mmCIF file of C-alpha atoms in Angstrom:
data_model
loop_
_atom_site.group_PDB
_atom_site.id
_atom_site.type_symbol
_atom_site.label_atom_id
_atom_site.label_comp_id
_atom_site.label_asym_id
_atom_site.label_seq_id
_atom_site.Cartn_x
_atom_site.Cartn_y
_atom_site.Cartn_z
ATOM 1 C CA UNK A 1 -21.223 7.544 53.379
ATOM 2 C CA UNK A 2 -21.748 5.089 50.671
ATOM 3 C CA UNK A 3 -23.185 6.797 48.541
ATOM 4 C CA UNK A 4 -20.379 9.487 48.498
ATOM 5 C CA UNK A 5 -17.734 6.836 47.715
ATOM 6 C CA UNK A 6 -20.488 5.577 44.776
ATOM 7 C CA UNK A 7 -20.394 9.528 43.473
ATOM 8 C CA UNK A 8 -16.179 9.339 43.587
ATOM 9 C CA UNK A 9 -15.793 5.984 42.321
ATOM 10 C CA UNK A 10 -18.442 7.472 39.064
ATOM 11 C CA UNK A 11 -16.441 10.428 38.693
ATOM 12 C CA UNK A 12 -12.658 8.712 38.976
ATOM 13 C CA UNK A 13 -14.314 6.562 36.424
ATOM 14 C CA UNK A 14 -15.674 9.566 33.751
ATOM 15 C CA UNK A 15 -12.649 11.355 34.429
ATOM 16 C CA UNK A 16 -10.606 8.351 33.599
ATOM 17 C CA UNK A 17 -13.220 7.826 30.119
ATOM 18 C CA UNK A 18 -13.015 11.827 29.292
ATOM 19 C CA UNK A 19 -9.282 11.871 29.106
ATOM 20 C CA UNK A 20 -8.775 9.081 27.004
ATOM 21 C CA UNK A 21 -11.651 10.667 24.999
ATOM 22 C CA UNK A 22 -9.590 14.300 24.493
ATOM 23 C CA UNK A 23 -6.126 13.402 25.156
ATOM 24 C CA UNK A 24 -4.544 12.963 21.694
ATOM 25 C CA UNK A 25 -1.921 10.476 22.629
ATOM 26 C CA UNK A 26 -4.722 7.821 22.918
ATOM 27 C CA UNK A 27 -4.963 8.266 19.056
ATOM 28 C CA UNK A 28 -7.706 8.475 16.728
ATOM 29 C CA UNK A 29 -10.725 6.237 16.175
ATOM 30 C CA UNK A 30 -12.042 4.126 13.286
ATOM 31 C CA UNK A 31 -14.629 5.803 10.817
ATOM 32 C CA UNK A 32 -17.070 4.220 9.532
ATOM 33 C CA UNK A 33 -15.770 4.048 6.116
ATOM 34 C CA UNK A 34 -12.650 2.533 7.227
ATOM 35 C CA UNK A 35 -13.923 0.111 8.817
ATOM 36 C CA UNK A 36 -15.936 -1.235 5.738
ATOM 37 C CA UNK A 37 -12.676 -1.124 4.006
ATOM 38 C CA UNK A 38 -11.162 -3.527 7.005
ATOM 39 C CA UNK A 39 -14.413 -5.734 6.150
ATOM 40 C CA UNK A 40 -12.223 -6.567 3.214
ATOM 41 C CA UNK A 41 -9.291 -8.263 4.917
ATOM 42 C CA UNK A 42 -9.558 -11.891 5.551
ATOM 43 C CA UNK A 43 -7.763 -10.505 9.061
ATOM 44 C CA UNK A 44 -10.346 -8.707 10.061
ATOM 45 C CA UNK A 45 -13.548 -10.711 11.824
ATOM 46 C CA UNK A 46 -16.405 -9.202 13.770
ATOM 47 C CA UNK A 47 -14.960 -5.876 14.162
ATOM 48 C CA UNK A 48 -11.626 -6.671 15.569
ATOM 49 C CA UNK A 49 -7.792 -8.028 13.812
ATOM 50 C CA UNK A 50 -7.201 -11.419 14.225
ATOM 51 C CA UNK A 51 -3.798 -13.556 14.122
ATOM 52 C CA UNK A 52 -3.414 -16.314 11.923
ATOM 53 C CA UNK A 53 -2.846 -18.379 14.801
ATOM 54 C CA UNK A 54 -4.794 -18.070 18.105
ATOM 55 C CA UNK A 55 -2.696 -16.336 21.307
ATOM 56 C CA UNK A 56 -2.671 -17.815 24.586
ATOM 57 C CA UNK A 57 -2.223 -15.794 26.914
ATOM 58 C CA UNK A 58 -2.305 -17.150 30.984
ATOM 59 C CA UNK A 59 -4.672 -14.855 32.570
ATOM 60 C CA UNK A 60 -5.392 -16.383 35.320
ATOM 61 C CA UNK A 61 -5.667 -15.559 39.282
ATOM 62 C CA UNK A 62 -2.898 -18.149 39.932
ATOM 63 C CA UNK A 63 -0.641 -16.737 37.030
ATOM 64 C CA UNK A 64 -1.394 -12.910 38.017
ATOM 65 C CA UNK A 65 -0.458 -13.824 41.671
ATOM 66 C CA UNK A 66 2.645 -15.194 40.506
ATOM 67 C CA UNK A 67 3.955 -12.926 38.351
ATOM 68 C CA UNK A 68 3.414 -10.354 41.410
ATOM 69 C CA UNK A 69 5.703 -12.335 43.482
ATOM 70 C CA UNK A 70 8.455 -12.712 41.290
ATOM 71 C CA UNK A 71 7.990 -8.570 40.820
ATOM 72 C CA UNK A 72 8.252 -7.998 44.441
ATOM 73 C CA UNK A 73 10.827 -10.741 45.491
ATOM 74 C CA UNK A 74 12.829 -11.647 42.439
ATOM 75 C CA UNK A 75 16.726 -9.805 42.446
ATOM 76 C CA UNK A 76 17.290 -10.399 38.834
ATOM 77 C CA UNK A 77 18.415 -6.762 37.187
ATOM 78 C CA UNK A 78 15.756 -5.667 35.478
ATOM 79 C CA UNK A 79 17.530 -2.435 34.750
ATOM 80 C CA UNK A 80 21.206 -1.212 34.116
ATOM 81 C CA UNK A 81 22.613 0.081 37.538
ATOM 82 C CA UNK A 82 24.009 3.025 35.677
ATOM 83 C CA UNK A 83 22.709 5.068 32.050
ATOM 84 C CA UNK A 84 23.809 3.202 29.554
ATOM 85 C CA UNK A 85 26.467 5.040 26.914
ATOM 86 C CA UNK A 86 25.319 5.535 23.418
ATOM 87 C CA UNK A 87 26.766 6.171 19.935
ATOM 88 C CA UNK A 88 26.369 9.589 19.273
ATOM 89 C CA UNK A 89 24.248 9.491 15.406
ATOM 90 C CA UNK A 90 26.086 11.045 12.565
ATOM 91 C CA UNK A 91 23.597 10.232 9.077
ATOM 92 C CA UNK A 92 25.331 9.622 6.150
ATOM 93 C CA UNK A 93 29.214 9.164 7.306
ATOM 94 C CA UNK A 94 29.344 6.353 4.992
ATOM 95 C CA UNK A 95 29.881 7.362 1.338
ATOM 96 C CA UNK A 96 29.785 4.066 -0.168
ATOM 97 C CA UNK A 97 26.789 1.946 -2.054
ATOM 98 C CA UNK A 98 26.006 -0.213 0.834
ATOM 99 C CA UNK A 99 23.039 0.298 2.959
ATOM 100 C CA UNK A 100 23.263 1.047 6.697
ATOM 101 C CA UNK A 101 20.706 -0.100 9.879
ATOM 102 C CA UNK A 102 21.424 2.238 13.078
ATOM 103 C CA UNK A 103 19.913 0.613 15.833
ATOM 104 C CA UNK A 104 18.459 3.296 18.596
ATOM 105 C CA UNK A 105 17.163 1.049 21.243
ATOM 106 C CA UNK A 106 14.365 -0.981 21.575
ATOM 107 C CA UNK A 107 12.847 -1.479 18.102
ATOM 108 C CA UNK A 108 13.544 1.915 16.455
ATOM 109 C CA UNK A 109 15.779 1.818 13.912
ATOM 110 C CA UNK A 110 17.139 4.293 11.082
ATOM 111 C CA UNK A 111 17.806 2.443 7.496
ATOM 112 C CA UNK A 112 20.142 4.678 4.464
ATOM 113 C CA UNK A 113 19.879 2.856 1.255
ATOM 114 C CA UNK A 114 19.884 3.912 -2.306
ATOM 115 C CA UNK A 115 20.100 7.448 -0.773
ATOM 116 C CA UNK A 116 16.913 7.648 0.837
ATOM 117 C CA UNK A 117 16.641 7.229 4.662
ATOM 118 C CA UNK A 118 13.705 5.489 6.502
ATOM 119 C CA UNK A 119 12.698 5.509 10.108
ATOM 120 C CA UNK A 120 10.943 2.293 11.689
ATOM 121 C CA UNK A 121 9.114 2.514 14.555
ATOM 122 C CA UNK A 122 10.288 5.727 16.191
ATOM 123 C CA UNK A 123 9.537 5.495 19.764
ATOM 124 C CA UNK A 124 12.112 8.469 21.191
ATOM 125 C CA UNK A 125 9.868 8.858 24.539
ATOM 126 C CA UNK A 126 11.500 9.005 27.919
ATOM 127 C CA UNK A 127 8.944 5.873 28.838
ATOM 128 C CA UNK A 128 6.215 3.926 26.792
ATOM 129 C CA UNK A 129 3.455 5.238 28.584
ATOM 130 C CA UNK A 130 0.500 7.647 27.921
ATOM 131 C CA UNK A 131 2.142 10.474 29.944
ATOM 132 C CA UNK A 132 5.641 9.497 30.147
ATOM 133 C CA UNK A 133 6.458 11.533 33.488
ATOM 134 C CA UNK A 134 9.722 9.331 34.707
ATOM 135 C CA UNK A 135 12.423 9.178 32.121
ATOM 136 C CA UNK A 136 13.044 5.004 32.218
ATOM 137 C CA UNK A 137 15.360 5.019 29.119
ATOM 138 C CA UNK A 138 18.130 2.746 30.448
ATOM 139 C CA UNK A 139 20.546 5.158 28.002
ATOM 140 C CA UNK A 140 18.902 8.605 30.067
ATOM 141 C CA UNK A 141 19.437 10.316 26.419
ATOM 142 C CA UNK A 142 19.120 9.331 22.925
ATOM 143 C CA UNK A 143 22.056 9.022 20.307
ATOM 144 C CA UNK A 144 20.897 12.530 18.737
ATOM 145 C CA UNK A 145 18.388 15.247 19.167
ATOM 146 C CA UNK A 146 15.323 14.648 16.818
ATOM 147 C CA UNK A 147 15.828 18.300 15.718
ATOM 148 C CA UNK A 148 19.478 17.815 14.508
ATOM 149 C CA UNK A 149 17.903 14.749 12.328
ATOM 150 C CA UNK A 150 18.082 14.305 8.801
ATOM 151 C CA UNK A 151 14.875 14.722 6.220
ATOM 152 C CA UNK A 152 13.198 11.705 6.488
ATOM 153 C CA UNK A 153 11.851 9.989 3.495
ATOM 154 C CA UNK A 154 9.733 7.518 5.281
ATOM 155 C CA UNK A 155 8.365 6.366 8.786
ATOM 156 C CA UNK A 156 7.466 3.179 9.187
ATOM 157 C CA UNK A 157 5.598 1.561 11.678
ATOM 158 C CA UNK A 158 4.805 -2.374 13.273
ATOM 159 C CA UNK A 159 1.609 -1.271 15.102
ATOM 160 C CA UNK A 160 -0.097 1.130 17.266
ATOM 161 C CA UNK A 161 1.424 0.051 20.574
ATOM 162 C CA UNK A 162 3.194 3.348 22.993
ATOM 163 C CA UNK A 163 6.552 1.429 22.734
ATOM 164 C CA UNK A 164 6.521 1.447 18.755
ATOM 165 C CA UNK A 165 4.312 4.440 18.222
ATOM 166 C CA UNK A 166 5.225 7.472 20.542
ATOM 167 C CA UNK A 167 3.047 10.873 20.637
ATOM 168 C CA UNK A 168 5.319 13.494 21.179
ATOM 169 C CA UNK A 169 7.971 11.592 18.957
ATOM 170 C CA UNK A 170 5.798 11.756 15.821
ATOM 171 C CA UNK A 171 4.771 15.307 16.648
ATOM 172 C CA UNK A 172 8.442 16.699 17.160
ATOM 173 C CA UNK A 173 9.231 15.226 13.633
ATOM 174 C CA UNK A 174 6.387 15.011 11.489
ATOM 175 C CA UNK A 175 7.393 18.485 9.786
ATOM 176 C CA UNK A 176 10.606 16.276 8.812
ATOM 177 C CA UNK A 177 8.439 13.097 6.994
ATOM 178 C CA UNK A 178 7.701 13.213 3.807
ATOM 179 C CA UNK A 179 5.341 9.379 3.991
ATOM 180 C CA UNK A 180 4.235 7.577 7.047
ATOM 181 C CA UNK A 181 3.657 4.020 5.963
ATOM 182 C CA UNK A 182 1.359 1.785 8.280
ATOM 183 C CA UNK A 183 -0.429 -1.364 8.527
ATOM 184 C CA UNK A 184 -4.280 -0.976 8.870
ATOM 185 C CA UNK A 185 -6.158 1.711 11.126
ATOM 186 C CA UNK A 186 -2.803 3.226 12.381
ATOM 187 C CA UNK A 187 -3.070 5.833 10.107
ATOM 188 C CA UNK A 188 -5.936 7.157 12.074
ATOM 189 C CA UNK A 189 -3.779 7.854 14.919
ATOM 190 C CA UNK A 190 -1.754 9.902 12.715
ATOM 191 C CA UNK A 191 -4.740 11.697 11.351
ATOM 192 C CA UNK A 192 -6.069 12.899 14.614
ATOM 193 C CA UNK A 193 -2.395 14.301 14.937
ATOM 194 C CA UNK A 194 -2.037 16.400 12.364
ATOM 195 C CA UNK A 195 -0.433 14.643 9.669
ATOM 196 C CA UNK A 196 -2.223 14.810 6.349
ATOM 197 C CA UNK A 197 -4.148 11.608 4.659
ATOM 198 C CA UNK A 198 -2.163 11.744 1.558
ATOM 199 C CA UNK A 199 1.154 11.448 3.557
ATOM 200 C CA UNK A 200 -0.339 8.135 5.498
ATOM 201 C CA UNK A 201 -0.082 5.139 3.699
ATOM 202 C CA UNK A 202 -1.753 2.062 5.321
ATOM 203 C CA UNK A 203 -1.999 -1.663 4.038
ATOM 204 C CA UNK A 204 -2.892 -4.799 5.204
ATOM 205 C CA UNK A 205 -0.769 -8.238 5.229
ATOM 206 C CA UNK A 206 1.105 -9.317 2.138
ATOM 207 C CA UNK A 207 0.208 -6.277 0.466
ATOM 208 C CA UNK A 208 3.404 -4.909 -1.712
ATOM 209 C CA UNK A 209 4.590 -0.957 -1.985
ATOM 210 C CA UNK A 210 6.797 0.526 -3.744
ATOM 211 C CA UNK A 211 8.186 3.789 -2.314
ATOM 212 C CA UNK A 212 10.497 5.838 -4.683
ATOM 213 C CA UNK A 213 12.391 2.953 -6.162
ATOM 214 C CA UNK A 214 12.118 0.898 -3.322
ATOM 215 C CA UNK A 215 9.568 -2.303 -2.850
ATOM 216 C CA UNK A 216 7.500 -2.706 0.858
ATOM 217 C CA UNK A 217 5.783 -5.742 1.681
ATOM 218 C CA UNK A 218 3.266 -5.441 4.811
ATOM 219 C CA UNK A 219 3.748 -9.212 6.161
ATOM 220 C CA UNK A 220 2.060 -11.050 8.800
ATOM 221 C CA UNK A 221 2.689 -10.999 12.411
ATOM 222 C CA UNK A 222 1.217 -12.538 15.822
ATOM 223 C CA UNK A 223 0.702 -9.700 18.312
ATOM 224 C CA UNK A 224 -2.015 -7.787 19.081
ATOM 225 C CA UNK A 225 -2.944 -3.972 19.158
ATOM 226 C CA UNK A 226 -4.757 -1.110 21.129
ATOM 227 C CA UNK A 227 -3.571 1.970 23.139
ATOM 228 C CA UNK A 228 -7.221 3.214 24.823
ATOM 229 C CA UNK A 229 -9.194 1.627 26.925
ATOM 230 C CA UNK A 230 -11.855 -0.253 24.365
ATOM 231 C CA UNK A 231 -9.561 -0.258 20.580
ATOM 232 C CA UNK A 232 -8.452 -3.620 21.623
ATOM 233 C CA UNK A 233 -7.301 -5.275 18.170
ATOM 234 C CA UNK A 234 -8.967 -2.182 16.092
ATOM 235 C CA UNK A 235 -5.804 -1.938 14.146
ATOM 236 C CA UNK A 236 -3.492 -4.357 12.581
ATOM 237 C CA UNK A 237 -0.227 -5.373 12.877
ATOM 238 C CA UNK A 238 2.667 -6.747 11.102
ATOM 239 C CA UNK A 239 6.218 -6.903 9.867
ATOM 240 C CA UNK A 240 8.152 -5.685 7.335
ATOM 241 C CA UNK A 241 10.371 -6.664 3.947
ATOM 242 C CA UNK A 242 12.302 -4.252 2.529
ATOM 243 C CA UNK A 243 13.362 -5.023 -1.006
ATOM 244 C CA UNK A 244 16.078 -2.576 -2.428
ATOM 245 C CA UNK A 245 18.209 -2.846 -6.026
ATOM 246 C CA UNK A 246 21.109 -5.188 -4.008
ATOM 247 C CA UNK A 247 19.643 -5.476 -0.342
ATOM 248 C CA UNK A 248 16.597 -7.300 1.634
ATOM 249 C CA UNK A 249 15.987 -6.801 5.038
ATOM 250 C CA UNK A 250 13.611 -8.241 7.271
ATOM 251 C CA UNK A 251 12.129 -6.125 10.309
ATOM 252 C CA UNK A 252 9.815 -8.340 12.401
ATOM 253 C CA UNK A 253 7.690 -6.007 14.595
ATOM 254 C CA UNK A 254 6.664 -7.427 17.626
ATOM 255 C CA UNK A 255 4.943 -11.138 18.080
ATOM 256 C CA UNK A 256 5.900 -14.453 19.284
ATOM 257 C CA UNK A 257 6.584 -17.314 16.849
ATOM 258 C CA UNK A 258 4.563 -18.915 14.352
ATOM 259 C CA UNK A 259 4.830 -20.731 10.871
ATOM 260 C CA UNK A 260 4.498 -17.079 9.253
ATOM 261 C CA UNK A 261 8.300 -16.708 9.558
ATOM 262 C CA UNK A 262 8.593 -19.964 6.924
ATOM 263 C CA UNK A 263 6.137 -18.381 4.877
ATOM 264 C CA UNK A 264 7.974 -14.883 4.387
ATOM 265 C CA UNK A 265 11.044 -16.600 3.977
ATOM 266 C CA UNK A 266 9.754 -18.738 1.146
ATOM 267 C CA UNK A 267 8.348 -15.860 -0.603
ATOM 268 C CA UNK A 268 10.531 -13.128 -0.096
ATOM 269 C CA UNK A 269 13.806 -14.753 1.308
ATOM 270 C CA UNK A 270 16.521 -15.223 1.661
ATOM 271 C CA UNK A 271 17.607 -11.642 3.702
ATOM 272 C CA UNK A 272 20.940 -10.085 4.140
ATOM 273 C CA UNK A 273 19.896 -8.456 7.191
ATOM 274 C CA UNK A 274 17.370 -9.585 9.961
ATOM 275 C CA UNK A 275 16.008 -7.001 12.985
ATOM 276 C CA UNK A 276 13.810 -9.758 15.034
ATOM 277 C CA UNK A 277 12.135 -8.936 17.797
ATOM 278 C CA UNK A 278 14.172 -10.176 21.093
ATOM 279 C CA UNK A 279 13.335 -8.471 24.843
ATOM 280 C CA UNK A 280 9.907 -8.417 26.557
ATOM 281 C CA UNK A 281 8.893 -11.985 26.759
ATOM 282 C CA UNK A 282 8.031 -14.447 29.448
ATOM 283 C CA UNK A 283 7.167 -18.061 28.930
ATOM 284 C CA UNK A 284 3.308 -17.403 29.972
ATOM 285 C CA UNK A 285 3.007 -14.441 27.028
ATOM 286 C CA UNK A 286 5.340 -16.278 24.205
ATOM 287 C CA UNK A 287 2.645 -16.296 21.785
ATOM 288 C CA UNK A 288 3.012 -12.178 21.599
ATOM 289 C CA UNK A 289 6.499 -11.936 21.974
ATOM 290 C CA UNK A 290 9.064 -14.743 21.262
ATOM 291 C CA UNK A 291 11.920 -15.816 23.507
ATOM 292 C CA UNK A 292 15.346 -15.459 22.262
ATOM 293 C CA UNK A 293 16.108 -18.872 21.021
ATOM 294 C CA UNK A 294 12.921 -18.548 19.084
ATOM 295 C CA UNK A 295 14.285 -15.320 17.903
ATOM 296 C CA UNK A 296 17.204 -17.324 16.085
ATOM 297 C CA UNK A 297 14.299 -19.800 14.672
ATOM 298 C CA UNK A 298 12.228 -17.297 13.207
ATOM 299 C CA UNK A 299 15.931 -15.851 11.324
ATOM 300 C CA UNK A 300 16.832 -18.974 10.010
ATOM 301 C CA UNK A 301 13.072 -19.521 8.872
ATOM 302 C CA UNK A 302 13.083 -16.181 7.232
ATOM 303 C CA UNK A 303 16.498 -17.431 5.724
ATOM 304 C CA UNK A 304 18.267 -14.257 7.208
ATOM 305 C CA UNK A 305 22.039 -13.805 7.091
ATOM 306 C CA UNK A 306 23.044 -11.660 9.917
ATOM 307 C CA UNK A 307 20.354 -11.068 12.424
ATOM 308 C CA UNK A 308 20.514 -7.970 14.775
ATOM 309 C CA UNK A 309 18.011 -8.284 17.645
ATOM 310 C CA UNK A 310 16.054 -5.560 18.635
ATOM 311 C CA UNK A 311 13.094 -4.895 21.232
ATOM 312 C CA UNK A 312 15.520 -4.950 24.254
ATOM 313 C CA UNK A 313 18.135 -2.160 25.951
ATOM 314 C CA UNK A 314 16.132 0.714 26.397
ATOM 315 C CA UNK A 315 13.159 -0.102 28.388
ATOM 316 C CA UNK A 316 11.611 -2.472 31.366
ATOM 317 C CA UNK A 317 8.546 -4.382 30.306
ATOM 318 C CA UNK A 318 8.625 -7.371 31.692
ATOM 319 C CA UNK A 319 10.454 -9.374 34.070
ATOM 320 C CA UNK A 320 13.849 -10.458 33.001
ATOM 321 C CA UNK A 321 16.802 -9.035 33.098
ATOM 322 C CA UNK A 322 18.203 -6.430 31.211
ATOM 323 C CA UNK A 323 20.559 -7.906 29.497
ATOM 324 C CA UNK A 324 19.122 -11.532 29.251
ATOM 325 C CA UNK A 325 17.994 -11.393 25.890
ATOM 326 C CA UNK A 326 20.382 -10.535 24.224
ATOM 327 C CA UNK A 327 22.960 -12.961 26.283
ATOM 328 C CA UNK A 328 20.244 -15.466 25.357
ATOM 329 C CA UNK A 329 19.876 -14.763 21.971
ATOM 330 C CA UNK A 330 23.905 -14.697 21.713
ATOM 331 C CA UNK A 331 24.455 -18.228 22.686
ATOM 332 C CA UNK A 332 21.547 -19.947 20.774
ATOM 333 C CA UNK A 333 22.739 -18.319 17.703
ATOM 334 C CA UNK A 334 26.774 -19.531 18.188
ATOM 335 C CA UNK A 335 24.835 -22.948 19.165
ATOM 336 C CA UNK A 336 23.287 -22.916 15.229
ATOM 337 C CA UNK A 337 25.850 -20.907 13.506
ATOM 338 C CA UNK A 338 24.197 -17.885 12.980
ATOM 339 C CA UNK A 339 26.141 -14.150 12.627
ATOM 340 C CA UNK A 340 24.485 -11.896 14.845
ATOM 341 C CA UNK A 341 25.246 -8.033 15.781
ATOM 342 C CA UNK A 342 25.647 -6.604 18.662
ATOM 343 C CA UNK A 343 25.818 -2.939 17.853
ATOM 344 C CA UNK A 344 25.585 -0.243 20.973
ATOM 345 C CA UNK A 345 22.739 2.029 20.799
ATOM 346 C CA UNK A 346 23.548 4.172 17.738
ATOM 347 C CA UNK A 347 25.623 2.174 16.436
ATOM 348 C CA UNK A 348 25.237 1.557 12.757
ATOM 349 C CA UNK A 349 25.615 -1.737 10.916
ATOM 350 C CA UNK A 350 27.071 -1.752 7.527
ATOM 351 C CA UNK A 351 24.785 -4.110 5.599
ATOM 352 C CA UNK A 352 26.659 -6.942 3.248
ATOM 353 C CA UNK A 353 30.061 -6.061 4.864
ATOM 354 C CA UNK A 354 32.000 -9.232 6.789
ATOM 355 C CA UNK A 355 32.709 -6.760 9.843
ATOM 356 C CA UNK A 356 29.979 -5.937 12.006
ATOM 357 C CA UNK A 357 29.752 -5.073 15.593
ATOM 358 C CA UNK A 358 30.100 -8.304 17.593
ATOM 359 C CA UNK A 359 31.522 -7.534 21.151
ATOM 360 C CA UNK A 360 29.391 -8.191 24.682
ATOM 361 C CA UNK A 361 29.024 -4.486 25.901
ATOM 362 C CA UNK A 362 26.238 -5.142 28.159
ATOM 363 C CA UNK A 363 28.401 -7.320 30.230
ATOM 364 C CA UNK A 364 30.765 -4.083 31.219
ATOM 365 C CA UNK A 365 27.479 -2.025 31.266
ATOM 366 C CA UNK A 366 25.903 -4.628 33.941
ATOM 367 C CA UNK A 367 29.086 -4.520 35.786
ATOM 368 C CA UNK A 368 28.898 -8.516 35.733
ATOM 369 C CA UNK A 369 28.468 -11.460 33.581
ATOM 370 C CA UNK A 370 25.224 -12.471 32.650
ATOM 371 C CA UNK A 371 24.772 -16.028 34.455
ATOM 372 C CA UNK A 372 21.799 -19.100 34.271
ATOM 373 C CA UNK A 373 20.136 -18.299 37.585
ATOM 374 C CA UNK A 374 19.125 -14.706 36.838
#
């Protein structure tokens, strides 16, 4: 008898190794070659990314076993009670100079400046998962169908994880993309899906590009990357600056706080538009993803303007509630006197103009008023 539960647990465990093997959602692997070229970062140690700063992360029995309980017996609302409504997309409404950020949910983003249009980390899944089988989008439906989209001058993308860097997304619009733009080793994901090496443009942190008239700068984060089962930290990750003729904008990526943020905002600052990661955290994983009032910090450090969080309102990953981060992120900002938007999912932000969209929709969508104990 034992020996026939030894034979199934081998076989769940090759079948488990062969589909991450085939499966091209799992993404491509490192050559060789490449990874002689990451030999060349001062990021890159014994085969794997590092952060600037080292991660904590509480691992242990007594931390597991409590975030278990507070999953099983914890009412906060970790998701809307109903879809949430959306913004239906329209590219391009806007006829005048100023550049425009429409927020899709989570950390995907569309930016129109200087009349070219650039997509940041397009994750238009139904769930952040290898096989996304439930749809968990708290909005049910996105603000657009990805046929109906626009040519897209650029993707760019924050890292490798399934929440940032979606399968089926990139294959449904890849035909649309004229340059995918990438920190380190993410490019071989696109590879192994079709997309041609001289469309994949990959760089490492503090690295500057300049992409038809506007300047990139690949900037340092504190996260972490992987999507298979051993690629742990085998590509990099970071943020973004976006430098165009009479805008800046900051996108962080994901990571939790760290004395980067000065350091981008000394050298690149100050930014007329800030998308900072804000959703996702817990206090025992802050060093990968920041809380809220850290999330105002890292703006003002970045010497951002108006600061639009992102990473929050489309997906479960942790376990707040829905709605606390950006309730959280609200009052630290009117507690420092920072201008924040609070656009709806697809929703677009004029960039440099005094309105913006300011008004506490998730409060009607959570049919109550976001309070300290939840």
């Amino acid at each position: 008898m034992i020996i026939y539960i030894l034979f199934i647990f081998i076989g769940i465990i090759g079948l488990g190794y062969a589909v991450v093997k085939i499966h091209p959602t799992f993404g491509g692997k490192q050559s060789k070659e490449k990874m002689e070229l990451f030999a060349q970062s001062p990021q890159y140690q014994k085969g794997k990314f590092i952060n600037l700063n080292r991660n904590e992360w509480d691992t242990s029995f007594g931390s597991m076993l409590s975030m278990i309980r507070e999953f099983l017996k914890s009412k906060v609302e970790r998701k809307p009670r109903t879809p949430l409504s959306i913004v239906p997309y329209s590219p391009g409404i806007d006829r005048s100079n100023s550049a425009r950020v429409t927020w899709f949910g989570h950390s995907a983003f569309m930016l129109e400046v200087e009349g070219k249009t650039i997509l940041f980390d397009p994750m238009f899944g139904k769930a952040p998962t290898p096989f996304p089988i439930k749809n968990q989008r708290y909005s049910r439906k996105l603000p657009f169908k990805i046929e109906d989209l626009p040519a897209i001058d650029a993707v760019v993308l924050s890292h490798d994880h399934y929440d940032h860097l979606d399968y089926g997304s990139i294959m449904n619009m890849k035909e649309k993309v004229k340059q995918f733009i990438t920190p380190l080793g993410v490019g071989s994901h696109l590879a192994r899906w079709g997309i041609p090496e001289e469309k994949i443009s990959e760089h490492d942190w503090w690295n500057e590009y300049t992409f038809e008239g506007l300047k990139l700068a690949c900037t340092p984060a504190r996260h972490f990357s992987g999507r298979g089962l051993a690629d742990r930290n085998s590509t990099l990750w970071c943020s973004w600056v976006i430098i165009a003729r009479d805008t800046k904008i900051y996108f962080s990526g994901d990571g939790g706080y760290g004395s980067h943020f000065k350091e981008i905002g000394e050298k690149y600052g100050p930014f007329d538009l800030t998308l900072m990661e804000c959703g996702q955290y817990d206090v025992r994983w802050a060093d990968i993803h920041m809380l809220p009032e850290e999330t105002v910090q890292a703006h003002q450090d970045v010497k951002g303007k108006l600061l639009l969080p992102v990473h929050w309102g489309a997906f479960t990953l942790s376990l707040h509630a829905w709605h606390d981060p950006i309730e959280r992120a609200v009052r630290a900002a009117e507690e420092s006197g920072v201008e924040i938007a609070t656009p709806r999912i697809g929703e677009t932000v004029i960039v440099g103009e005094d309105q913006f969209p300011d008004l506490a929709w998730w409060r009607t969508e959570s049919y109550r008023v976001f309070n300290d104990e939840t």
